[in-house]
Amino acid sequence: LNRPVVDRIIRVDHAGEYGANRIYAGQMAVLGRSSVGPLIQQMWNQEKDHLKKFDELMVAYRVRPTVLLPFWNVAGFVLGAASALLGKKGAMACTVAVEESISDHYNSQIRTLMEEDPEKYKELLQVIKQFRDDEREHHDIGLEHDAEGAPAYSALKTAIQFGCKAAIFLSERI
């Protein structure tokens, strides 16, 4: 195995799924009892499964987590709660922005592992592909639930995606 590549992928994906869990926790804190609460809970449950799998992969591959987890804990919750304070459309706009960033990131990882050796990375590729598909589903759910109707949607989406790219960059390295 190309240890640096595997370590970086598992570390950043664990951080991303951890952050996604915190975002949904923040959204549920604000909108959990609203009509959109069950939908947010459903997406959060999938993210919990993703995090559990990356927790297992970190142990199996002996990868250390990013030292930024305490920061992602707070930042994710604040992002989720703040977007939810804009209402259902704000929460869905956040979901669209984050899930689009993550699915693009997963696609990049899939390309990297396919170029390395698809057979050698079969298990990891299978996990990443499945989670990418789940993230695309969450993205589409957000669009179906009026994400684009959020206040300043384009600016909000751009800002959140910039934050996602920064989080990915840092979590791969630190």
Coordinates of C-alpha atoms in Angstrom, one line a residue:
L1 CA 0.0 0.0 0.0
N2 CA 1.0 3.6 -0.6
R3 CA 0.9 4.5 3.1
P4 CA 1.0 8.3 2.7
V5 CA -1.9 8.2 0.2
V6 CA -4.0 5.8 2.4
D7 CA -3.2 7.7 5.6
R8 CA -4.2 11.0 4.0
I9 CA -7.4 9.6 2.5
I10 CA -8.6 7.9 5.7
R11 CA -7.6 10.9 7.9
V12 CA -9.4 13.5 5.8
D13 CA -12.5 11.3 5.2
H14 CA -12.8 10.6 8.9
A15 CA -12.6 14.4 9.6
G16 CA -15.1 15.1 6.9
E17 CA -17.6 12.6 8.2
Y18 CA -17.0 13.8 11.8
G19 CA -17.7 17.4 10.6
A20 CA -20.8 16.3 8.7
N21 CA -22.1 14.7 11.9
R22 CA -21.6 17.9 13.8
I23 CA -23.3 20.0 11.1
Y24 CA -26.4 17.8 11.3
A25 CA -26.3 17.9 15.1
G26 CA -26.4 21.7 14.8
Q27 CA -29.2 21.6 12.4
M28 CA -31.2 19.2 14.6
A29 CA -30.6 21.5 17.6
V30 CA -32.5 24.2 15.8
L31 CA -34.9 22.4 13.4
G32 CA -35.2 19.0 15.1
R33 CA -38.8 19.5 16.1
S34 CA -39.9 21.2 12.8
S35 CA -41.4 19.5 9.8
V36 CA -37.9 19.1 8.2
G37 CA -36.5 17.4 11.4
P38 CA -37.2 13.8 10.3
L39 CA -35.5 14.4 7.0
I40 CA -32.4 15.9 8.6
Q41 CA -32.3 13.0 11.1
Q42 CA -32.5 10.5 8.2
M43 CA -29.4 12.1 6.5
W44 CA -27.6 12.4 9.9
N45 CA -28.2 8.7 10.5
Q46 CA -26.4 7.9 7.3
E47 CA -23.5 10.2 8.3
K48 CA -23.3 8.4 11.6
D49 CA -22.8 5.1 9.7
H50 CA -20.1 6.8 7.6
L51 CA -18.3 8.0 10.6
K52 CA -18.5 4.6 12.3
K53 CA -16.9 3.0 9.2
F54 CA -14.1 5.5 9.1
D55 CA -13.5 5.0 12.8
E56 CA -13.1 1.3 12.0
L57 CA -10.8 2.0 9.0
M58 CA -8.6 4.3 11.2
V59 CA -8.0 1.4 13.6
A60 CA -7.5 -1.2 10.8
Y61 CA -5.0 0.9 8.9
R62 CA -3.5 2.5 12.0
V63 CA -4.1 6.0 10.9
R64 CA -4.1 8.9 13.4
P65 CA -6.9 11.4 13.3
T66 CA -6.4 15.0 12.4
V67 CA -5.4 17.2 15.4
L68 CA -8.1 19.6 14.2
L69 CA -11.1 17.4 15.4
P70 CA -11.8 19.7 18.4
F71 CA -12.0 22.6 16.0
W72 CA -14.2 20.7 13.5
N73 CA -16.4 19.7 16.5
V74 CA -17.3 23.4 17.2
A75 CA -17.1 24.7 13.6
G76 CA -19.4 21.9 12.3
F77 CA -22.0 22.5 15.0
V78 CA -21.9 26.3 14.5
L79 CA -22.3 25.9 10.7
G80 CA -25.2 23.6 11.1
A81 CA -27.0 25.7 13.7
A82 CA -26.3 29.0 11.9
S83 CA -27.6 27.6 8.6
A84 CA -30.7 26.2 10.3
L85 CA -31.4 29.6 11.9
L86 CA -32.0 30.7 8.3
G87 CA -34.8 28.2 8.3
K88 CA -35.3 25.0 6.3
K89 CA -34.0 26.6 3.1
G90 CA -30.8 27.7 4.8
A91 CA -30.2 24.2 6.3
M92 CA -30.8 22.7 2.9
A93 CA -28.5 25.2 1.2
C94 CA -25.8 24.2 3.7
T95 CA -26.4 20.5 2.9
V96 CA -26.2 21.1 -0.9
A97 CA -22.9 23.1 -0.5
V98 CA -21.2 20.6 1.8
E99 CA -22.4 17.4 0.1
E100 CA -21.4 18.7 -3.3
S101 CA -17.9 19.5 -2.0
I102 CA -17.6 16.1 -0.3
S103 CA -18.8 14.1 -3.3
D104 CA -16.4 16.0 -5.6
H105 CA -13.6 15.2 -3.1
Y106 CA -14.6 11.6 -3.0
N107 CA -14.5 11.5 -6.8
S108 CA -10.9 12.8 -6.7
Q109 CA -9.9 10.1 -4.2
I110 CA -11.5 7.4 -6.4
R111 CA -9.5 8.7 -9.4
T112 CA -6.3 8.6 -7.3
L113 CA -6.9 5.0 -6.0
M114 CA -7.8 3.8 -9.5
E115 CA -4.6 5.2 -10.9
E116 CA -2.6 3.6 -8.0
D117 CA -4.1 0.1 -8.2
P118 CA -7.8 -0.6 -8.2
E119 CA -7.4 -4.2 -7.0
K120 CA -5.1 -3.3 -4.1
Y121 CA -7.5 -0.6 -2.9
K122 CA -10.7 -2.5 -3.6
E123 CA -12.2 -2.3 -0.1
L124 CA -11.4 1.4 0.3
L125 CA -12.8 2.2 -3.2
Q126 CA -16.0 0.4 -2.4
V127 CA -16.5 2.4 0.8
I128 CA -15.7 5.7 -0.8
K129 CA -18.0 5.0 -3.8
Q130 CA -20.9 4.1 -1.6
F131 CA -20.4 7.1 0.6
R132 CA -20.0 9.4 -2.4
D133 CA -23.4 8.1 -3.7
D134 CA -25.0 8.8 -0.3
E135 CA -23.6 12.3 -0.3
R136 CA -25.0 12.9 -3.8
E137 CA -28.4 11.7 -2.6
H138 CA -28.2 14.2 0.3
H139 CA -27.2 17.0 -2.2
D140 CA -30.3 16.1 -4.3
I141 CA -32.6 16.0 -1.3
G142 CA -31.4 19.5 -0.4
L143 CA -32.2 20.8 -3.9
E144 CA -35.6 19.1 -3.8
H145 CA -36.3 20.9 -0.5
D146 CA -35.8 24.5 -1.7
A147 CA -32.1 25.0 -0.9
E148 CA -31.9 27.5 -3.8
G149 CA -34.5 29.6 -2.1
A150 CA -32.3 30.3 0.9
P151 CA -31.3 34.0 1.5
A152 CA -28.2 34.8 -0.6
Y153 CA -28.0 31.2 -1.8
S154 CA -25.1 31.7 -4.2
A155 CA -23.0 33.6 -1.7
L156 CA -23.8 31.2 1.1
K157 CA -23.0 28.2 -1.0
T158 CA -19.7 29.7 -2.2
A159 CA -18.6 30.6 1.4
I160 CA -19.5 27.1 2.7
Q161 CA -17.6 25.4 -0.1
F162 CA -14.6 27.6 0.4
G163 CA -14.7 26.5 4.1
C164 CA -15.0 22.8 3.0
K165 CA -12.0 23.1 0.7
A166 CA -9.9 24.7 3.5
A167 CA -11.0 22.0 5.9
I168 CA -10.1 19.3 3.4
F169 CA -6.7 20.8 2.8
L170 CA -5.9 21.2 6.5
S171 CA -7.3 17.8 7.6
E172 CA -5.2 15.9 5.0
R173 CA -2.0 17.4 6.4
I174 CA -2.4 18.2 10.1

